[in-house]
CSV table of C-alpha atoms and ligand atoms in Angstrom, one decimal:
chain,number,residue,atom,x,y,z
A,1,UNK,CA,24.4,-9.1,-117.9
A,2,UNK,CA,22.6,-10.0,-114.8
A,3,UNK,CA,19.0,-8.7,-114.2
A,4,UNK,CA,18.9,-6.7,-111.0
A,5,UNK,CA,15.2,-7.4,-110.3
A,6,UNK,CA,15.8,-11.1,-110.7
A,7,UNK,CA,18.8,-11.0,-108.3
A,8,UNK,CA,16.8,-9.2,-105.7
A,9,UNK,CA,13.8,-11.5,-106.1
A,10,UNK,CA,16.1,-14.5,-105.6
A,11,UNK,CA,17.6,-12.9,-102.5
A,12,UNK,CA,14.2,-12.1,-101.1
A,13,UNK,CA,13.1,-15.6,-101.7
A,14,UNK,CA,15.9,-17.2,-99.6
A,15,UNK,CA,14.2,-19.3,-96.9
A,16,UNK,CA,17.1,-19.8,-94.5
A,17,UNK,CA,20.2,-18.0,-93.4
A,18,UNK,CA,22.3,-20.8,-95.0
A,19,UNK,CA,20.6,-20.3,-98.3
A,20,UNK,CA,21.1,-16.6,-98.1
A,21,UNK,CA,24.8,-17.0,-97.4
A,22,UNK,CA,25.1,-19.3,-100.5
A,23,UNK,CA,23.5,-16.5,-102.6
A,24,UNK,CA,25.9,-13.9,-101.1
A,25,UNK,CA,28.8,-16.1,-102.1
A,26,UNK,CA,27.3,-16.7,-105.5
A,27,UNK,CA,27.0,-13.0,-106.3
A,28,UNK,CA,29.5,-11.1,-104.1
A,29,UNK,CA,32.0,-13.7,-103.1
A,30,UNK,CA,35.6,-13.6,-104.5
A,31,UNK,CA,34.5,-15.8,-107.4
A,32,UNK,CA,31.0,-14.3,-107.4
A,33,UNK,CA,29.3,-13.2,-110.6
A,34,UNK,CA,28.9,-9.6,-109.6
A,35,UNK,CA,32.5,-9.5,-108.4
A,36,UNK,CA,33.4,-11.0,-111.8
A,37,UNK,CA,31.6,-8.2,-113.6
A,38,UNK,CA,33.5,-5.6,-111.5
A,39,UNK,CA,36.8,-7.1,-112.6
A,40,UNK,CA,35.9,-6.7,-116.3
A,41,UNK,CA,35.8,-2.9,-115.8
A,42,UNK,CA,39.6,-2.8,-115.9
A,43,UNK,CA,39.7,-4.2,-119.4
A,44,UNK,CA,37.1,-1.7,-120.8
A,45,UNK,CA,37.7,1.4,-122.8
A,46,UNK,CA,36.9,4.6,-121.0
A,47,UNK,CA,33.7,5.1,-123.0
A,48,UNK,CA,32.5,1.6,-122.4
A,49,UNK,CA,33.4,1.9,-118.7
A,50,UNK,CA,31.2,5.1,-118.5
A,51,UNK,CA,28.3,3.1,-119.7
A,52,UNK,CA,28.8,-0.2,-117.9
A,53,UNK,CA,30.3,1.1,-114.6
A,54,UNK,CA,27.2,2.6,-113.1
A,55,UNK,CA,25.1,-0.4,-114.1
A,56,UNK,CA,27.5,-2.9,-112.4
A,57,UNK,CA,27.6,-0.5,-109.3
A,58,UNK,CA,23.8,-0.5,-109.1
A,59,UNK,CA,23.8,-4.2,-109.3
A,60,UNK,CA,26.3,-4.6,-106.5
A,61,UNK,CA,24.6,-2.0,-104.3
A,62,UNK,CA,21.2,-3.5,-104.9
A,63,UNK,CA,22.4,-7.0,-104.1
A,64,UNK,CA,24.2,-5.8,-100.9
A,65,UNK,CA,21.1,-4.0,-99.6
A,66,UNK,CA,18.8,-6.8,-100.4
A,67,UNK,CA,21.1,-9.3,-98.6
A,68,UNK,CA,21.3,-7.2,-95.5
A,69,UNK,CA,17.5,-6.7,-95.4
A,70,UNK,CA,16.8,-10.4,-95.9
A,71,UNK,CA,19.3,-11.3,-93.2
A,72,UNK,CA,17.6,-9.0,-90.8
A,73,UNK,CA,14.2,-10.5,-91.6
A,74,UNK,CA,15.4,-14.1,-91.3
A,75,UNK,CA,17.1,-13.4,-87.9
A,76,UNK,CA,14.0,-11.7,-86.5
A,77,UNK,CA,11.8,-14.6,-87.7
A,78,UNK,CA,14.2,-17.1,-86.0
A,79,UNK,CA,14.1,-15.1,-82.7
A,80,UNK,CA,10.3,-14.9,-82.8
A,81,UNK,CA,10.1,-18.7,-83.4
A,82,UNK,CA,12.4,-19.3,-80.5
A,83,UNK,CA,10.4,-17.0,-78.2
A,84,UNK,CA,7.2,-18.8,-79.2
A,85,UNK,CA,8.7,-22.2,-78.7
A,86,UNK,CA,10.4,-21.6,-75.4
A,87,UNK,CA,7.7,-20.2,-73.2
A,88,UNK,CA,7.5,-21.6,-69.7
A,89,UNK,CA,4.2,-22.6,-68.2
A,90,UNK,CA,4.3,-20.9,-64.9
A,91,UNK,CA,1.0,-22.4,-63.8
A,92,UNK,CA,2.7,-25.9,-63.5
A,93,UNK,CA,3.1,-26.9,-59.9
A,94,UNK,CA,6.9,-27.0,-59.0
A,95,UNK,CA,8.3,-30.2,-57.6
A,96,UNK,CA,8.5,-29.8,-53.8
A,97,UNK,CA,12.1,-29.5,-52.6
A,98,UNK,CA,13.0,-31.1,-49.2
A,99,UNK,CA,12.9,-28.6,-46.3
A,100,UNK,CA,15.3,-28.6,-43.4
A,101,UNK,CA,14.2,-27.8,-39.9
A,102,UNK,CA,15.6,-26.1,-36.9
A,103,UNK,CA,16.7,-28.5,-34.2
A,104,UNK,CA,14.6,-28.3,-31.0
A,105,UNK,CA,17.7,-27.5,-29.0
A,106,UNK,CA,18.6,-24.5,-31.2
A,107,UNK,CA,15.0,-23.5,-31.0
A,108,UNK,CA,14.9,-23.6,-27.2
A,109,UNK,CA,18.3,-21.8,-27.0
A,110,UNK,CA,16.8,-19.0,-29.0
A,111,UNK,CA,13.7,-18.9,-26.9
A,112,UNK,CA,15.8,-18.8,-23.7
A,113,UNK,CA,18.0,-16.0,-25.0
A,114,UNK,CA,14.9,-14.1,-26.0
A,115,UNK,CA,13.2,-14.4,-22.6
A,116,UNK,CA,16.3,-13.3,-20.8
A,117,UNK,CA,16.8,-10.4,-23.2
A,118,UNK,CA,13.4,-9.2,-22.2
A,119,UNK,CA,14.6,-9.3,-18.6
A,120,UNK,CA,17.7,-7.2,-19.5
A,121,UNK,CA,20.3,-10.0,-19.8
A,122,UNK,CA,23.0,-9.9,-22.5
A,123,UNK,CA,24.3,-13.1,-24.1
A,124,UNK,CA,27.9,-14.1,-23.3
A,125,UNK,CA,30.0,-17.1,-24.5
A,126,UNK,CA,33.1,-19.0,-23.5
A,127,UNK,CA,35.3,-21.8,-24.9
A,128,UNK,CA,34.2,-25.4,-24.7
A,129,UNK,CA,37.8,-26.5,-24.2
A,130,UNK,CA,38.5,-24.8,-20.9
A,131,UNK,CA,41.3,-24.8,-18.4
A,132,UNK,CA,40.8,-26.2,-14.9
A,133,UNK,CA,41.3,-22.7,-13.3
A,134,UNK,CA,38.2,-21.3,-15.0
A,135,UNK,CA,36.2,-24.5,-14.8
A,136,UNK,CA,37.0,-25.4,-11.2
A,137,UNK,CA,39.5,-23.3,-9.2
A,138,UNK,CA,38.1,-19.8,-9.8
A,139,UNK,CA,34.7,-21.3,-8.9
A,140,UNK,CA,35.9,-22.1,-5.4
A,141,UNK,CA,36.8,-25.7,-6.2
A,142,UNK,CA,40.6,-25.9,-5.4
A,143,UNK,CA,42.6,-28.9,-6.6
A,144,UNK,CA,41.8,-30.9,-3.4
A,145,UNK,CA,38.1,-30.0,-3.4
A,146,UNK,CA,35.9,-33.1,-3.4
A,147,UNK,CA,33.5,-31.3,-5.7
A,148,UNK,CA,35.8,-31.9,-8.6
A,149,UNK,CA,35.0,-35.5,-8.4
A,150,UNK,CA,31.3,-34.7,-8.7
A,151,UNK,CA,31.9,-34.2,-12.4
A,152,UNK,CA,33.5,-37.1,-14.2
A,153,UNK,CA,35.5,-34.9,-16.6
A,154,UNK,CA,37.1,-35.4,-20.1
A,155,UNK,CA,40.7,-34.2,-19.6
A,156,UNK,CA,43.2,-33.5,-22.3
A,157,UNK,CA,46.7,-35.1,-22.1
A,158,UNK,CA,48.6,-31.8,-22.4
A,159,UNK,CA,48.5,-28.6,-20.3
A,160,UNK,CA,48.2,-25.2,-21.8
A,161,UNK,CA,51.0,-22.6,-22.0
A,162,UNK,CA,50.1,-21.3,-18.5
A,163,UNK,CA,50.6,-24.8,-17.2
A,164,UNK,CA,46.9,-25.3,-16.6
A,165,UNK,CA,45.1,-28.6,-17.2
A,166,UNK,CA,42.8,-28.6,-20.2
A,167,UNK,CA,39.4,-30.2,-20.2
A,168,UNK,CA,36.0,-30.1,-21.9
A,169,UNK,CA,34.0,-27.7,-19.7
A,170,UNK,CA,31.7,-29.6,-17.4
A,171,UNK,CA,29.3,-26.7,-17.0
A,172,UNK,CA,28.7,-23.2,-18.3
A,173,UNK,CA,29.8,-21.7,-15.0
A,174,UNK,CA,33.4,-20.8,-16.2
A,175,UNK,CA,31.6,-18.1,-18.4
A,176,UNK,CA,30.7,-16.4,-15.1
A,177,UNK,CA,34.4,-16.0,-14.3
A,178,UNK,CA,35.3,-14.9,-17.9
A,179,UNK,CA,32.5,-12.3,-18.0
A,180,UNK,CA,33.4,-10.9,-14.6
A,181,UNK,CA,37.1,-10.6,-15.4
A,182,UNK,CA,36.3,-8.9,-18.7
A,183,UNK,CA,33.9,-6.5,-17.1
A,184,UNK,CA,36.2,-5.7,-14.2
A,185,UNK,CA,39.0,-5.0,-16.7
A,186,UNK,CA,36.8,-2.7,-18.8
A,187,UNK,CA,35.5,-0.9,-15.7
A,188,UNK,CA,38.1,-0.9,-12.9
A,189,UNK,CA,35.5,0.3,-10.3
A,190,UNK,CA,33.4,-2.7,-11.0
A,191,UNK,CA,30.1,-2.6,-12.9
A,192,UNK,CA,26.7,-4.2,-12.9
A,193,UNK,CA,26.6,-7.3,-14.9
A,194,UNK,CA,23.7,-9.3,-16.3
A,195,UNK,CA,24.5,-12.1,-18.6
A,196,UNK,CA,23.2,-15.5,-19.8
A,197,UNK,CA,25.6,-18.0,-21.4
A,198,UNK,CA,24.1,-20.8,-23.4
A,199,UNK,CA,26.3,-23.6,-24.7
A,200,UNK,CA,27.5,-27.2,-24.8
A,201,UNK,CA,28.9,-28.9,-21.8
A,202,UNK,CA,30.5,-32.4,-21.4
A,203,UNK,CA,30.5,-35.1,-18.7
A,204,UNK,CA,31.4,-38.7,-18.9
A,205,UNK,CA,27.9,-40.0,-18.5
A,206,UNK,CA,25.6,-41.9,-20.8
A,207,UNK,CA,22.1,-43.4,-20.3
A,208,UNK,CA,18.5,-42.6,-21.1
A,209,UNK,CA,18.6,-39.3,-19.2
A,210,UNK,CA,22.3,-38.5,-19.6
A,211,UNK,CA,24.4,-37.9,-22.7
A,212,UNK,CA,28.2,-37.1,-22.7
A,213,UNK,CA,27.4,-33.8,-24.3
A,214,UNK,CA,24.5,-31.7,-23.3
A,215,UNK,CA,23.4,-28.1,-23.1
A,216,UNK,CA,23.2,-25.5,-20.3
A,217,UNK,CA,22.4,-21.9,-20.0
A,218,UNK,CA,24.2,-20.0,-17.3
A,219,UNK,CA,22.8,-16.9,-15.7
A,220,UNK,CA,24.8,-14.3,-13.7
A,221,UNK,CA,23.8,-11.0,-12.1
A,222,UNK,CA,26.4,-8.9,-10.3
A,223,UNK,CA,25.2,-5.6,-8.8
A,224,UNK,CA,24.8,-3.8,-5.5
A,225,UNK,CA,22.3,-4.9,-2.9
A,226,UNK,CA,21.3,-8.1,-4.8
A,227,UNK,CA,19.5,-10.7,-2.7
A,228,UNK,CA,17.7,-14.0,-2.9
A,229,UNK,CA,14.4,-12.2,-3.7
A,230,UNK,CA,15.9,-11.0,-7.0
A,231,UNK,CA,16.9,-14.5,-7.8
A,232,UNK,CA,13.5,-16.0,-7.0
A,233,UNK,CA,11.6,-13.3,-8.9
A,234,UNK,CA,13.9,-13.7,-12.0
A,235,UNK,CA,13.5,-17.5,-12.1
A,236,UNK,CA,9.8,-17.3,-11.7
A,237,UNK,CA,9.4,-14.6,-14.4
A,238,UNK,CA,11.6,-16.7,-16.7
A,239,UNK,CA,9.8,-20.0,-16.2
A,240,UNK,CA,6.4,-18.4,-16.7
A,241,UNK,CA,7.5,-16.7,-19.9
A,242,UNK,CA,9.3,-19.8,-21.2
A,243,UNK,CA,6.4,-22.3,-20.5
A,244,UNK,CA,3.8,-19.6,-21.4
A,245,UNK,CA,1.8,-20.4,-18.2
A,246,UNK,CA,0.9,-18.2,-15.2
A,247,UNK,CA,0.3,-21.2,-13.0
A,248,UNK,CA,4.0,-22.2,-12.7
A,249,UNK,CA,4.8,-23.1,-9.0
A,250,UNK,CA,8.4,-23.2,-7.9
A,251,UNK,CA,9.9,-25.1,-4.9
A,252,UNK,CA,13.2,-23.8,-3.7
A,253,UNK,CA,15.3,-26.4,-1.8
A,254,UNK,CA,18.6,-25.8,0.0
A,255,UNK,CA,21.5,-27.4,-1.8
A,256,UNK,CA,25.2,-27.1,-2.1
A,257,UNK,CA,27.4,-25.8,-4.9
A,258,UNK,CA,31.0,-24.6,-4.1
A,259,UNK,CA,30.5,-21.4,-6.1
A,260,UNK,CA,27.2,-20.2,-4.5
A,261,UNK,CA,26.3,-19.6,-0.9
A,262,UNK,CA,23.6,-20.2,-0.1
A,263,UNK,CA,22.8,-22.7,-2.9
A,264,UNK,CA,19.3,-23.5,-4.0
A,265,UNK,CA,17.9,-26.1,-6.2
A,266,UNK,CA,14.7,-25.3,-8.0
A,267,UNK,CA,11.9,-27.7,-8.7
A,268,UNK,CA,8.8,-27.0,-10.8
A,269,UNK,CA,5.4,-28.6,-10.3
A,270,UNK,CA,4.0,-30.8,-13.1
A,271,UNK,CA,1.3,-33.3,-13.8
A,272,UNK,CA,1.3,-36.3,-16.1
A,273,UNK,CA,-1.5,-36.8,-18.6
A,274,UNK,CA,-1.3,-39.8,-21.0
A,275,UNK,CA,2.4,-40.2,-20.2
A,276,UNK,CA,3.2,-36.6,-21.1
A,277,UNK,CA,4.4,-34.3,-18.5
A,278,UNK,CA,2.7,-30.9,-18.3
A,279,UNK,CA,4.2,-28.1,-16.3
A,280,UNK,CA,1.9,-26.2,-14.0
A,281,UNK,CA,0.4,-26.2,-10.5
A,282,UNK,CA,2.0,-27.2,-7.2
A,283,UNK,CA,3.9,-30.5,-7.1
A,284,UNK,CA,2.1,-31.2,-3.9
A,285,UNK,CA,-1.3,-31.1,-5.5
A,286,UNK,CA,-3.1,-34.5,-6.2
A,287,UNK,CA,-1.7,-36.0,-9.4
A,288,UNK,CA,1.3,-33.7,-9.4
A,289,UNK,CA,4.9,-34.1,-8.6
A,290,UNK,CA,8.1,-31.9,-8.5
A,291,UNK,CA,10.9,-32.0,-11.1
A,292,UNK,CA,14.3,-30.4,-10.6
A,293,UNK,CA,15.0,-27.9,-13.3
A,294,UNK,CA,18.0,-25.9,-12.2
A,295,UNK,CA,20.7,-25.1,-9.7
A,296,UNK,CA,21.3,-21.6,-8.4
A,297,UNK,CA,22.4,-19.5,-5.5
A,298,UNK,CA,24.0,-16.3,-4.3
A,299,UNK,CA,27.5,-16.0,-5.9
A,300,UNK,CA,30.1,-17.1,-3.3
A,301,UNK,CA,32.4,-14.2,-2.3
A,302,UNK,CA,35.4,-16.2,-3.3
A,303,UNK,CA,34.0,-16.3,-6.8
A,304,UNK,CA,33.3,-12.6,-6.8
A,305,UNK,CA,36.9,-12.1,-5.8
A,306,UNK,CA,38.2,-14.4,-8.5
A,307,UNK,CA,36.1,-12.4,-11.0
A,308,UNK,CA,38.0,-9.2,-10.0
A,309,UNK,CA,35.3,-7.5,-7.9
A,310,UNK,CA,35.3,-6.5,-4.3
A,311,UNK,CA,32.8,-8.8,-2.6
A,312,UNK,CA,32.0,-6.3,0.2
A,313,UNK,CA,30.7,-4.0,-2.5
A,314,UNK,CA,29.3,-6.3,-5.2
A,315,UNK,CA,26.9,-9.2,-4.7
A,316,UNK,CA,25.0,-11.4,-7.2
A,317,UNK,CA,23.2,-14.5,-8.0
A,318,UNK,CA,23.8,-17.2,-10.5
A,319,UNK,CA,21.9,-20.1,-12.0
A,320,UNK,CA,22.6,-23.0,-14.3
A,321,UNK,CA,19.8,-24.6,-16.3
A,322,UNK,CA,19.7,-27.9,-18.3
A,323,UNK,CA,18.5,-26.8,-21.7
A,324,UNK,CA,17.8,-30.3,-23.0
A,325,UNK,CA,15.5,-31.1,-20.1
A,326,UNK,CA,13.6,-27.9,-20.5
A,327,UNK,CA,13.1,-28.6,-24.2
A,328,UNK,CA,11.9,-32.1,-23.5
A,329,UNK,CA,9.4,-30.8,-20.9
A,330,UNK,CA,8.1,-28.0,-23.2
A,331,UNK,CA,7.7,-30.0,-26.4
A,332,UNK,CA,6.9,-33.4,-25.0
A,333,UNK,CA,9.9,-35.5,-25.9
A,334,UNK,CA,10.8,-38.5,-23.8
A,335,UNK,CA,14.3,-39.8,-24.8
A,336,UNK,CA,17.2,-37.4,-24.4
A,337,UNK,CA,19.4,-39.5,-26.7
A,338,UNK,CA,17.0,-38.9,-29.7
A,339,UNK,CA,18.3,-35.3,-29.6
A,340,UNK,CA,21.7,-36.3,-30.9
A,341,UNK,CA,20.9,-39.3,-33.1
A,342,UNK,CA,20.4,-37.2,-36.2
A,343,UNK,CA,17.3,-39.3,-37.2
A,344,UNK,CA,15.7,-37.3,-40.0
A,345,UNK,CA,12.2,-38.7,-39.2
A,346,UNK,CA,12.6,-37.5,-35.6
A,347,UNK,CA,13.8,-34.1,-36.8
A,348,UNK,CA,11.0,-33.6,-39.2
A,349,UNK,CA,8.5,-34.4,-36.4
A,350,UNK,CA,10.1,-32.3,-33.7
A,351,UNK,CA,12.0,-29.8,-35.7
A,352,UNK,CA,10.9,-26.2,-36.3
A,353,UNK,CA,10.4,-24.4,-39.6
A,354,UNK,CA,13.3,-22.3,-40.4
A,355,UNK,CA,11.2,-19.8,-42.4
A,356,UNK,CA,8.7,-19.4,-39.5
A,357,UNK,CA,10.8,-19.7,-36.4
A,358,UNK,CA,8.4,-19.2,-33.6
A,359,UNK,CA,9.6,-16.6,-31.1
A,360,UNK,CA,8.2,-15.9,-27.8
A,361,UNK,CA,7.4,-12.3,-28.6
A,362,UNK,CA,5.6,-13.4,-31.7
A,363,UNK,CA,3.9,-16.3,-30.0
A,364,UNK,CA,5.2,-19.8,-30.1
A,365,UNK,CA,3.9,-21.6,-33.1
A,366,UNK,CA,3.3,-25.3,-33.7
A,367,UNK,CA,6.2,-27.5,-34.6
A,368,UNK,CA,6.3,-28.4,-38.3
B,401,LIG,N1,27.1,-25.3,-12.7
B,401,LIG,C1,26.1,-26.0,-11.9
B,401,LIG,C2,25.9,-27.4,-12.5
B,401,LIG,O1,26.3,-27.6,-13.6
B,401,LIG,C3,24.8,-25.3,-11.9
B,401,LIG,C4,24.8,-24.0,-11.2
B,401,LIG,C5,25.1,-22.9,-11.9
B,401,LIG,C6,24.5,-23.9,-9.8
B,401,LIG,C7,25.2,-21.6,-11.2
B,401,LIG,C8,24.6,-22.7,-9.2
B,401,LIG,C9,24.9,-21.6,-9.9
B,401,LIG,O2,25.3,-28.3,-11.9
């Protein structure tokens, strides 16, 4: 007969879960010794069974309880050991992961939208693949108009379903037409409209100051009693906010665009220090010069009509600004082509932190 104390002592002494399992098989497995004892009960006389039965049961229960308790203890110890071994040292400096940056054009687009939002303009968009009606005809440039030749345009071989020629838009001005039509449709009596439309535009041009794709932001105001004074004030307020300087001086020059009448080109005074252009002061002051920054004018009445408004009731002004040039001027970059080279060294020098995008209302920060 097995000695229960000895069996329990043996179980309590098992050092590993494997050793414990071996003991379980040894005592309680199919061929185990305690299982063997249980089987002998069948061959006993009732009297003998009365005596031996309880002893064998005690043995079996004692072994079962001891096995469970030891298993629990061994598992807890294993977990404690793992927890002790697998601690992480949080004080170790983490390896730096490479950081991306916001492209100066995206940054400047955001800044422009923010300045104009403060002035009450909403942001509108239009397609980069345009038809010639929105890009030219509706903007007072009929098919025979010589102004169409001013832009060397990328045309598509096929016309659209309406039979219109398709092209890569040469300016953001078609968004003027789309916004007016949309507004006129939504409000049949006409309605005031104040939008800016930032986006990509395309012309067949490539040198140090021209790329085949570049960026513009269009502005359009349609309302009652709008005159040149509103345009001048808006442009002045915008340029002061964008360049964060109060000494911005504008020069308005008469010009020609088919879609505005009168048309005005706007120059801004700047000085050059150490090869870097700094905006501010009159271009006529010593050491200063003028730089053209945008085209603008009062919306031509043919364009107001094409947009679905009555030109005797509604007037407005429009402007188109080269975003790339503004970015170069504000952040001191000298080659336009670098904008689109995708050179990581250039981007990490001129890019902006995505986590700390400077906004005008928060104060423009320093490039990362
Ligand atoms: N669309 C003109 C250009 O690309 C700019 C412009 C816009 C001029 C709106 C007047 C009014 O040159």
